[in-house]
CSV table of N, CA and C in Angstrom, one decimal:
chain,number,residue,atom,x,y,z
Y,111,MET,N,0.9,-1.2,0.0
Y,111,MET,CA,0.0,0.0,0.0
Y,111,MET,C,0.9,1.2,0.0
Y,112,ARG,N,0.6,2.2,-0.9
Y,112,ARG,CA,1.4,3.4,-1.0
Y,112,ARG,C,1.2,4.3,0.3
Y,113,GLU,N,2.2,5.0,0.7
Y,113,GLU,CA,2.2,5.9,1.8
Y,113,GLU,C,2.3,7.3,1.4
Y,114,ILE,N,1.5,8.2,1.9
Y,114,ILE,CA,1.6,9.6,1.6
Y,114,ILE,C,1.6,10.4,2.9
Y,115,ALA,N,2.1,11.7,2.8
Y,115,ALA,CA,2.1,12.6,3.9
Y,115,ALA,C,1.2,13.8,3.4
Y,116,THR,N,0.4,14.3,4.4
Y,116,THR,CA,-0.4,15.4,4.1
Y,116,THR,C,-0.1,16.5,5.1
Y,117,ALA,N,0.2,17.7,4.7
Y,117,ALA,CA,0.6,18.8,5.6
Y,117,ALA,C,-0.4,19.9,5.5
Y,118,PHE,N,-1.0,20.3,6.6
Y,118,PHE,CA,-1.8,21.5,6.7
Y,118,PHE,C,-1.0,22.6,7.3
Y,119,LEU,N,-1.0,23.8,6.7
Y,119,LEU,CA,-0.3,25.0,7.2
Y,119,LEU,C,-1.4,25.8,7.8
Y,120,THR,N,-1.1,26.4,9.0
Y,120,THR,CA,-2.1,27.2,9.7
Y,120,THR,C,-1.5,28.5,10.2
Y,121,THR,N,-2.3,29.5,10.3
Y,121,THR,CA,-1.9,30.8,10.9
Y,121,THR,C,-3.2,31.5,11.2
Y,122,GLY,N,-3.3,32.2,12.3
Y,122,GLY,CA,-4.5,33.0,12.7
Y,122,GLY,C,-5.8,32.2,12.7
Y,123,GLY,N,-5.7,30.9,13.0
Y,123,GLY,CA,-6.9,30.1,13.1
Y,123,GLY,C,-7.4,29.6,11.8
Y,124,LYS,N,-6.7,29.8,10.7
Y,124,LYS,CA,-7.1,29.3,9.4
Y,124,LYS,C,-6.1,28.3,8.8
Y,125,ILE,N,-6.5,27.5,7.9
Y,125,ILE,CA,-5.6,26.5,7.2
Y,125,ILE,C,-5.5,26.9,5.8
Y,126,LEU,N,-4.4,26.5,5.2
Y,126,LEU,CA,-4.2,26.7,3.8
Y,126,LEU,C,-4.7,25.5,3.0
Y,127,ILE,N,-5.6,25.8,2.0
Y,127,ILE,CA,-5.9,24.7,1.0
Y,127,ILE,C,-5.5,25.2,-0.4
Y,128,LEU,N,-5.2,24.2,-1.2
Y,128,LEU,CA,-4.7,24.5,-2.5
Y,128,LEU,C,-5.6,23.9,-3.6
Y,129,ARG,N,-5.8,24.6,-4.7
Y,129,ARG,CA,-6.6,24.0,-5.8
Y,129,ARG,C,-5.7,23.3,-6.8
Y,130,ARG,N,-6.0,22.1,-7.1
Y,130,ARG,CA,-5.2,21.3,-8.0
Y,130,ARG,C,-5.3,21.9,-9.5
Y,131,SER,N,-4.2,22.0,-10.1
Y,131,SER,CA,-4.2,22.6,-11.5
Y,131,SER,C,-4.7,21.6,-12.5
Y,132,LYS,N,-5.0,22.2,-13.7
Y,132,LYS,CA,-5.6,21.4,-14.8
Y,132,LYS,C,-4.7,20.2,-15.2
Y,133,THR,N,-3.4,20.3,-15.0
Y,133,THR,CA,-2.5,19.2,-15.5
Y,133,THR,C,-2.3,18.1,-14.5
Y,134,GLU,N,-2.9,18.3,-13.3
Y,134,GLU,CA,-2.7,17.3,-12.2
Y,134,GLU,C,-3.9,16.4,-12.0
Y,135,SER,N,-3.7,15.3,-11.3
Y,135,SER,CA,-4.9,14.5,-10.9
Y,135,SER,C,-5.8,15.3,-10.0
Y,136,PHE,N,-7.0,14.9,-10.0
Y,136,PHE,CA,-8.0,15.7,-9.2
Y,136,PHE,C,-8.1,17.2,-9.5
Y,137,SER,N,-7.9,17.4,-10.8
Y,137,SER,CA,-7.9,18.8,-11.3
Y,137,SER,C,-9.1,19.6,-10.8
Y,138,GLY,N,-8.8,20.8,-10.3
Y,138,GLY,CA,-9.9,21.7,-9.9
Y,138,GLY,C,-10.3,21.5,-8.4
Y,139,LYS,N,-9.9,20.4,-7.8
Y,139,LYS,CA,-10.3,20.1,-6.5
Y,139,LYS,C,-9.3,20.7,-5.5
Y,140,TRP,N,-9.8,20.9,-4.3
Y,140,TRP,CA,-9.1,21.6,-3.2
Y,140,TRP,C,-8.5,20.5,-2.3
Y,141,GLY,N,-7.2,20.7,-1.9
Y,141,GLY,CA,-6.6,19.8,-1.0
Y,141,GLY,C,-5.5,20.5,-0.2
Y,142,ALA,N,-4.7,19.7,0.5
Y,142,ALA,CA,-3.6,20.3,1.3
Y,142,ALA,C,-2.3,19.9,0.6
Y,143,VAL,N,-1.2,20.4,1.1
Y,143,VAL,CA,0.1,20.0,0.6
Y,143,VAL,C,0.2,18.5,0.9
Y,144,SER,N,0.5,17.7,-0.2
Y,144,SER,CA,0.6,16.3,0.0
Y,144,SER,C,1.5,15.6,-1.0
Y,145,GLY,N,2.0,14.4,-0.7
Y,145,GLY,CA,2.8,13.7,-1.7
Y,145,GLY,C,3.2,12.4,-1.1
Y,146,GLY,N,3.7,11.5,-2.0
Y,146,GLY,CA,4.1,10.2,-1.7
Y,146,GLY,C,5.5,10.2,-1.0
Y,147,ILE,N,5.6,9.2,-0.1
Y,147,ILE,CA,6.8,9.0,0.6
Y,147,ILE,C,7.8,8.3,-0.4
Y,148,GLU,N,9.0,8.9,-0.5
Y,148,GLU,CA,9.9,8.4,-1.5
Y,148,GLU,C,11.0,7.5,-0.8
Y,149,GLU,N,11.6,6.8,-1.7
Y,149,GLU,CA,12.7,5.9,-1.2
Y,149,GLU,C,13.7,6.7,-0.4
Y,150,GLY,N,14.1,6.2,0.7
Y,150,GLY,CA,15.1,7.0,1.5
Y,150,GLY,C,14.5,7.9,2.6
Y,151,GLU,N,13.2,8.1,2.5
Y,151,GLU,CA,12.5,8.9,3.5
Y,151,GLU,C,11.9,7.9,4.5
Y,152,HIS,N,12.5,7.9,5.7
Y,152,HIS,CA,12.1,6.9,6.7
Y,152,HIS,C,11.1,7.4,7.7
Y,153,ASP,N,10.9,8.7,7.6
Y,153,ASP,CA,9.9,9.3,8.5
Y,153,ASP,C,9.0,10.2,7.7
Y,154,PRO,N,7.7,9.9,7.8
Y,154,PRO,CA,6.7,10.7,7.0
Y,154,PRO,C,6.9,12.3,7.2
Y,155,LEU,N,7.4,12.7,8.4
Y,155,LEU,CA,7.7,14.1,8.6
Y,155,LEU,C,8.6,14.6,7.6
Y,156,ASP,N,9.6,13.8,7.2
Y,156,ASP,CA,10.6,14.3,6.1
Y,156,ASP,C,9.8,14.5,4.8
Y,157,THR,N,8.9,13.6,4.5
Y,157,THR,CA,8.1,13.8,3.3
Y,157,THR,C,7.3,15.1,3.4
Y,158,ALA,N,6.6,15.3,4.5
Y,158,ALA,CA,5.8,16.5,4.7
Y,158,ALA,C,6.6,17.7,4.5
Y,159,LEU,N,7.8,17.8,5.1
Y,159,LEU,CA,8.6,19.0,4.9
Y,159,LEU,C,9.1,19.2,3.5
Y,160,ARG,N,9.4,18.1,2.8
Y,160,ARG,CA,9.8,18.2,1.4
Y,160,ARG,C,8.7,18.7,0.5
Y,161,GLU,N,7.5,18.1,0.7
Y,161,GLU,CA,6.3,18.5,0.0
Y,161,GLU,C,6.0,20.0,0.2
Y,162,VAL,N,6.1,20.5,1.5
Y,162,VAL,CA,5.8,21.9,1.8
Y,162,VAL,C,6.8,22.7,1.0
Y,163,ARG,N,8.1,22.4,1.0
Y,163,ARG,CA,9.1,23.1,0.2
Y,163,ARG,C,8.7,23.1,-1.3
Y,164,GLU,N,8.4,22.0,-1.8
Y,164,GLU,CA,8.2,21.9,-3.3
Y,164,GLU,C,6.9,22.6,-3.7
Y,165,GLU,N,5.9,22.5,-2.9
Y,165,GLU,CA,4.6,23.1,-3.3
Y,165,GLU,C,4.3,24.5,-2.9
Y,166,THR,N,5.0,25.0,-1.9
Y,166,THR,CA,4.8,26.4,-1.4
Y,166,THR,C,6.1,27.2,-1.3
Y,167,GLY,N,7.2,26.6,-1.4
Y,167,GLY,CA,8.5,27.3,-1.3
Y,167,GLY,C,8.9,27.6,0.1
Y,168,LEU,N,8.1,27.2,1.1
Y,168,LEU,CA,8.5,27.4,2.5
Y,168,LEU,C,9.5,26.4,3.0
Y,169,LEU,N,10.4,26.8,3.8
Y,169,LEU,CA,11.5,25.9,4.4
Y,169,LEU,C,11.1,25.5,5.8
Y,170,PRO,N,11.8,24.5,6.3
Y,170,PRO,CA,11.5,24.0,7.6
Y,170,PRO,C,11.6,25.1,8.7
Y,171,ALA,N,12.5,26.1,8.5
Y,171,ALA,CA,12.7,27.2,9.4
Y,171,ALA,C,11.4,28.1,9.5
Y,172,ASP,N,10.6,28.0,8.4
Y,172,ASP,CA,9.4,28.8,8.4
Y,172,ASP,C,8.2,28.1,9.1
Y,173,LEU,N,8.4,26.9,9.6
Y,173,LEU,CA,7.3,26.1,10.1
Y,173,LEU,C,7.6,25.7,11.6
Y,174,ARG,N,6.5,25.5,12.3
Y,174,ARG,CA,6.6,24.9,13.6
Y,174,ARG,C,5.6,23.7,13.7
Y,175,LEU,N,6.1,22.5,13.9
Y,175,LEU,CA,5.2,21.4,14.0
Y,175,LEU,C,4.3,21.5,15.2
Y,176,LEU,N,2.9,21.5,14.9
Y,176,LEU,CA,2.0,21.5,16.0
Y,176,LEU,C,1.4,20.1,16.3
Y,177,VAL,N,1.0,19.4,15.3
Y,177,VAL,CA,0.4,18.1,15.5
Y,177,VAL,C,0.9,17.1,14.4
Y,178,ARG,N,1.2,15.9,14.9
Y,178,ARG,CA,1.5,14.8,14.1
Y,178,ARG,C,0.3,13.8,14.3
Y,179,GLY,N,-0.6,13.9,13.3
Y,179,GLY,CA,-1.9,13.1,13.5
Y,179,GLY,C,-1.7,11.6,13.3
Y,180,ASP,N,-2.6,10.8,13.8
Y,180,ASP,CA,-2.6,9.4,13.6
Y,180,ASP,C,-2.8,9.0,12.1
Y,181,PRO,N,-2.0,8.1,11.6
Y,181,PRO,CA,-2.2,7.7,10.2
Y,181,PRO,C,-3.5,7.0,10.0
Y,182,TYR,N,-4.0,7.0,8.8
Y,182,TYR,CA,-5.3,6.4,8.5
Y,182,TYR,C,-5.3,5.9,7.1
Y,183,VAL,N,-6.2,5.0,6.7
Y,183,VAL,CA,-6.3,4.5,5.4
Y,183,VAL,C,-7.2,5.4,4.5
Y,184,LEU,N,-6.7,5.7,3.3
Y,184,LEU,CA,-7.4,6.6,2.4
Y,184,LEU,C,-7.7,5.7,1.2
Y,185,HIS,N,-9.0,5.7,0.7
Y,185,HIS,CA,-9.4,4.9,-0.4
Y,185,HIS,C,-9.7,5.8,-1.6
Y,186,ASP,N,-9.1,5.5,-2.7
Y,186,ASP,CA,-9.4,6.2,-4.0
Y,186,ASP,C,-10.2,5.3,-4.8
Y,187,SER,N,-11.6,5.5,-4.8
Y,187,SER,CA,-12.5,4.6,-5.5
Y,187,SER,C,-12.3,4.8,-7.0
Y,188,GLN,N,-11.9,6.0,-7.4
Y,188,GLN,CA,-11.8,6.2,-8.9
Y,188,GLN,C,-10.7,5.3,-9.5
Y,189,ASP,N,-9.5,5.3,-8.8
Y,189,ASP,CA,-8.4,4.5,-9.3
Y,189,ASP,C,-8.3,3.1,-8.6
Y,190,ARG,N,-9.2,2.9,-7.7
Y,190,ARG,CA,-9.2,1.6,-6.9
Y,190,ARG,C,-7.9,1.3,-6.3
Y,191,VAL,N,-7.4,2.3,-5.6
Y,191,VAL,CA,-6.2,2.1,-4.8
Y,191,VAL,C,-6.4,2.6,-3.4
Y,192,SER,N,-5.5,2.2,-2.5
Y,192,SER,CA,-5.6,2.7,-1.1
Y,192,SER,C,-4.2,3.2,-0.7
Y,193,PHE,N,-4.2,4.1,0.2
Y,193,PHE,CA,-3.0,4.7,0.7
Y,193,PHE,C,-3.1,4.7,2.2
Y,194,ILE,N,-1.9,4.7,2.8
Y,194,ILE,CA,-1.8,5.1,4.3
Y,194,ILE,C,-1.4,6.5,4.3
Y,195,ALA,N,-2.2,7.4,4.9
Y,195,ALA,CA,-1.9,8.8,5.0
Y,195,ALA,C,-1.5,9.2,6.4
Y,196,TYR,N,-0.4,10.1,6.4
Y,196,TYR,CA,0.1,10.6,7.6
Y,196,TYR,C,-0.1,12.1,7.6
Y,197,PRO,N,-1.0,12.6,8.5
Y,197,PRO,CA,-1.4,14.0,8.5
Y,197,PRO,C,-0.5,14.8,9.5
Y,198,PHE,N,-0.2,16.0,9.1
Y,198,PHE,CA,0.6,16.9,9.9
Y,198,PHE,C,-0.1,18.3,9.9
Y,199,LEU,N,0.1,19.1,11.0
Y,199,LEU,CA,-0.3,20.4,11.1
Y,199,LEU,C,0.9,21.3,11.5
Y,200,PHE,N,1.2,22.3,10.7
Y,200,PHE,CA,2.4,23.2,10.9
Y,200,PHE,C,1.9,24.6,11.1
Y,201,GLU,N,2.4,25.3,12.0
Y,201,GLU,CA,2.1,26.8,12.1
Y,201,GLU,C,3.1,27.5,11.3
Y,202,VAL,N,2.7,28.5,10.5
Y,202,VAL,CA,3.6,29.3,9.7
Y,202,VAL,C,3.5,30.8,10.3
Y,203,THR,N,4.6,31.5,10.2
Y,203,THR,CA,4.7,32.9,10.6
Y,203,THR,C,3.9,33.7,9.6
Y,204,ALA,N,3.5,34.9,10.0
Y,204,ALA,CA,2.9,35.8,9.1
Y,204,ALA,C,3.8,36.2,7.9
Y,205,ASP,N,5.1,36.3,8.2
Y,205,ASP,CA,6.0,36.6,7.2
Y,205,ASP,C,6.1,35.5,6.2
Y,206,ALA,N,6.2,34.3,6.6
Y,206,ALA,CA,6.2,33.1,5.7
Y,206,ALA,C,5.0,33.0,4.9
Y,207,LYS,N,3.8,33.3,5.5
Y,207,LYS,CA,2.5,33.2,4.8
Y,207,LYS,C,2.6,34.1,3.5
Y,208,GLU,N,3.2,35.2,3.6
Y,208,GLU,CA,3.3,36.2,2.5
Y,208,GLU,C,4.3,35.7,1.4
Y,209,ARG,N,5.1,34.8,1.8
Y,209,ARG,CA,6.2,34.3,0.8
Y,209,ARG,C,5.8,33.0,0.1
Y,210,ILE,N,4.6,32.5,0.3
Y,210,ILE,CA,4.2,31.3,-0.4
Y,210,ILE,C,4.1,31.5,-1.9
Y,211,THR,N,4.8,30.6,-2.6
Y,211,THR,CA,4.8,30.5,-4.0
Y,211,THR,C,4.4,29.2,-4.5
Y,212,LEU,N,3.3,29.1,-5.2
Y,212,LEU,CA,2.8,27.8,-5.7
Y,212,LEU,C,3.6,27.3,-6.9
Y,213,ASN,N,3.8,25.9,-6.9
Y,213,ASN,CA,4.4,25.3,-8.1
Y,213,ASN,C,3.3,24.9,-9.0
Y,214,GLY,N,3.7,24.2,-10.1
Y,214,GLY,CA,2.7,23.9,-11.1
Y,214,GLY,C,1.6,22.9,-10.7
Y,215,GLU,N,1.7,22.3,-9.5
Y,215,GLU,CA,0.7,21.4,-9.1
Y,215,GLU,C,-0.6,22.0,-8.7
Y,216,HIS,N,-0.5,23.3,-8.4
Y,216,HIS,CA,-1.7,24.1,-7.9
Y,216,HIS,C,-1.8,25.4,-8.6
Y,217,ASP,N,-3.1,25.8,-8.8
Y,217,ASP,CA,-3.3,27.1,-9.5
Y,217,ASP,C,-4.1,28.1,-8.6
Y,218,GLY,N,-4.3,27.7,-7.4
Y,218,GLY,CA,-5.0,28.6,-6.5
Y,218,GLY,C,-4.8,28.2,-5.0
Y,219,MET,N,-5.0,29.2,-4.1
Y,219,MET,CA,-4.9,28.9,-2.7
Y,219,MET,C,-5.9,29.7,-1.9
Y,220,ALA,N,-6.3,29.2,-0.8
Y,220,ALA,CA,-7.3,29.9,0.1
Y,220,ALA,C,-6.9,29.6,1.5
Y,221,TRP,N,-7.1,30.6,2.4
Y,221,TRP,CA,-6.9,30.4,3.8
Y,221,TRP,C,-8.3,30.4,4.4
Y,222,ILE,N,-8.7,29.3,5.0
Y,222,ILE,CA,-10.1,29.1,5.5
Y,222,ILE,C,-10.1,28.6,6.9
Y,223,ARG,N,-11.2,28.8,7.6
Y,223,ARG,CA,-11.4,28.1,8.9
Y,223,ARG,C,-11.7,26.7,8.6
Y,224,PRO,N,-11.2,25.8,9.5
Y,224,PRO,CA,-11.5,24.3,9.3
Y,224,PRO,C,-12.9,24.0,9.1
Y,225,GLU,N,-13.8,24.7,9.8
Y,225,GLU,CA,-15.2,24.4,9.6
Y,225,GLU,C,-15.8,24.8,8.3
Y,226,GLU,N,-15.1,25.6,7.5
Y,226,GLU,CA,-15.5,26.0,6.2
Y,226,GLU,C,-15.2,25.0,5.1
Y,227,LEU,N,-14.5,23.9,5.4
Y,227,LEU,CA,-14.0,23.0,4.4
Y,227,LEU,C,-15.2,22.4,3.6
Y,228,ASP,N,-16.3,22.2,4.2
Y,228,ASP,CA,-17.5,21.6,3.4
Y,228,ASP,C,-18.0,22.5,2.3
Y,229,ARG,N,-17.5,23.8,2.2
Y,229,ARG,CA,-17.9,24.7,1.2
Y,229,ARG,C,-17.1,24.5,-0.1
Y,230,TYR,N,-16.1,23.6,0.0
Y,230,TYR,CA,-15.2,23.5,-1.2
Y,230,TYR,C,-15.3,22.1,-1.7
Y,231,ASP,N,-15.0,21.9,-3.0
Y,231,ASP,CA,-15.0,20.7,-3.7
Y,231,ASP,C,-13.6,20.1,-3.5
Y,232,THR,N,-13.5,19.2,-2.5
Y,232,THR,CA,-12.1,18.7,-2.1
Y,232,THR,C,-11.8,17.4,-2.7
Y,233,VAL,N,-10.5,17.1,-2.6
Y,233,VAL,CA,-10.0,15.8,-2.9
Y,233,VAL,C,-10.6,14.8,-1.9
Y,234,MET,N,-10.5,13.5,-2.3
Y,234,MET,CA,-11.2,12.5,-1.5
Y,234,MET,C,-10.7,12.5,0.0
Y,235,ASP,N,-11.7,12.5,0.9
Y,235,ASP,CA,-11.5,12.3,2.3
Y,235,ASP,C,-10.6,13.3,2.9
Y,236,LEU,N,-10.5,14.5,2.4
Y,236,LEU,CA,-9.7,15.6,3.0
Y,236,LEU,C,-10.1,15.9,4.4
Y,237,TYR,N,-11.4,15.8,4.6
Y,237,TYR,CA,-11.9,16.1,6.0
Y,237,TYR,C,-11.4,15.1,7.0
Y,238,LYS,N,-11.1,13.9,6.6
Y,238,LYS,CA,-10.5,12.9,7.5
Y,238,LYS,C,-9.1,13.4,8.0
Y,239,ALA,N,-8.3,13.9,7.1
Y,239,ALA,CA,-7.0,14.4,7.5
Y,239,ALA,C,-7.1,15.6,8.5
Y,240,VAL,N,-8.1,16.5,8.2
Y,240,VAL,CA,-8.3,17.6,9.0
Y,240,VAL,C,-8.8,17.1,10.4
Y,241,GLU,N,-9.6,16.1,10.5
Y,241,GLU,CA,-10.1,15.6,11.8
Y,241,GLU,C,-8.9,15.0,12.6
Y,242,LYS,N,-7.9,14.5,11.9
Y,242,LYS,CA,-6.8,13.9,12.6
Y,242,LYS,C,-5.9,15.0,13.2
Y,243,VAL,N,-5.9,16.2,12.7
Y,243,VAL,CA,-5.1,17.2,13.3
Y,243,VAL,C,-5.9,18.3,14.1
Y,244,PHE,N,-7.2,18.3,14.0
Y,244,PHE,CA,-8.1,19.2,14.7
Y,244,PHE,C,-9.1,18.3,15.4
Y,245,SER,N,-9.8,19.0,16.3
Y,245,SER,CA,-10.9,18.3,17.0
Y,245,SER,C,-12.0,17.8,15.9
Y,246,ALA,N,-12.4,16.6,16.1
Y,246,ALA,CA,-13.3,16.0,15.1
Y,246,ALA,C,-14.7,16.7,15.0
Y,247,ASP,N,-15.0,17.4,16.1
Y,247,ASP,CA,-16.3,18.1,16.0
Y,247,ASP,C,-16.2,19.5,15.3
Y,248,VAL,N,-15.0,19.9,14.9
Y,248,VAL,CA,-14.9,21.1,14.1
Y,248,VAL,C,-15.2,20.9,12.6
Y,249,VAL,N,-14.9,19.7,12.1
Y,249,VAL,CA,-15.0,19.5,10.7
Y,249,VAL,C,-16.1,18.4,10.4
Y,250,ARG,N,-16.9,18.7,9.4
Y,250,ARG,CA,-17.9,17.8,8.9
Y,250,ARG,C,-17.5,17.3,7.5
Y,251,PRO,N,-17.9,16.1,7.1
Y,251,PRO,CA,-17.6,15.7,5.8
Y,251,PRO,C,-18.1,16.6,4.7
Y,252,GLY,N,-17.3,16.9,3.8
Y,252,GLY,CA,-17.7,17.8,2.6
Y,252,GLY,C,-18.0,16.9,1.5
Y,253,ARG,N,-17.7,17.4,0.3
Y,253,ARG,CA,-18.0,16.6,-0.9
Y,253,ARG,C,-17.0,15.5,-1.1
């Protein structure tokens, strides 16, 4: 089973969500920073930090780890595959927030309160990852 890391960035009570670009899988859907654990990465935290750097341009010095959520199984019914997902929550400074630069994987971003997630067309089971890093009563399943 493939393993992935999902990283939520937060500041001021809001989380960053990113819209997948037209050239990527799940085009137009909103998600968090995420990616597969690569060979040589023995800790999902390393993957999360690499993906944050690749997808936002932020460095580990710009982040403070708040929560390392429990892993969970994520099912992609479209491709009929399952993943083990490792969710993380990082606080970013106001300065770092202003320096976010998206790579080609995403064409939009929004800072939202976790309870607003159900207003967005998200990648599969994104709310489960949010529940792993926030109180489960804050987030309701979205689309």
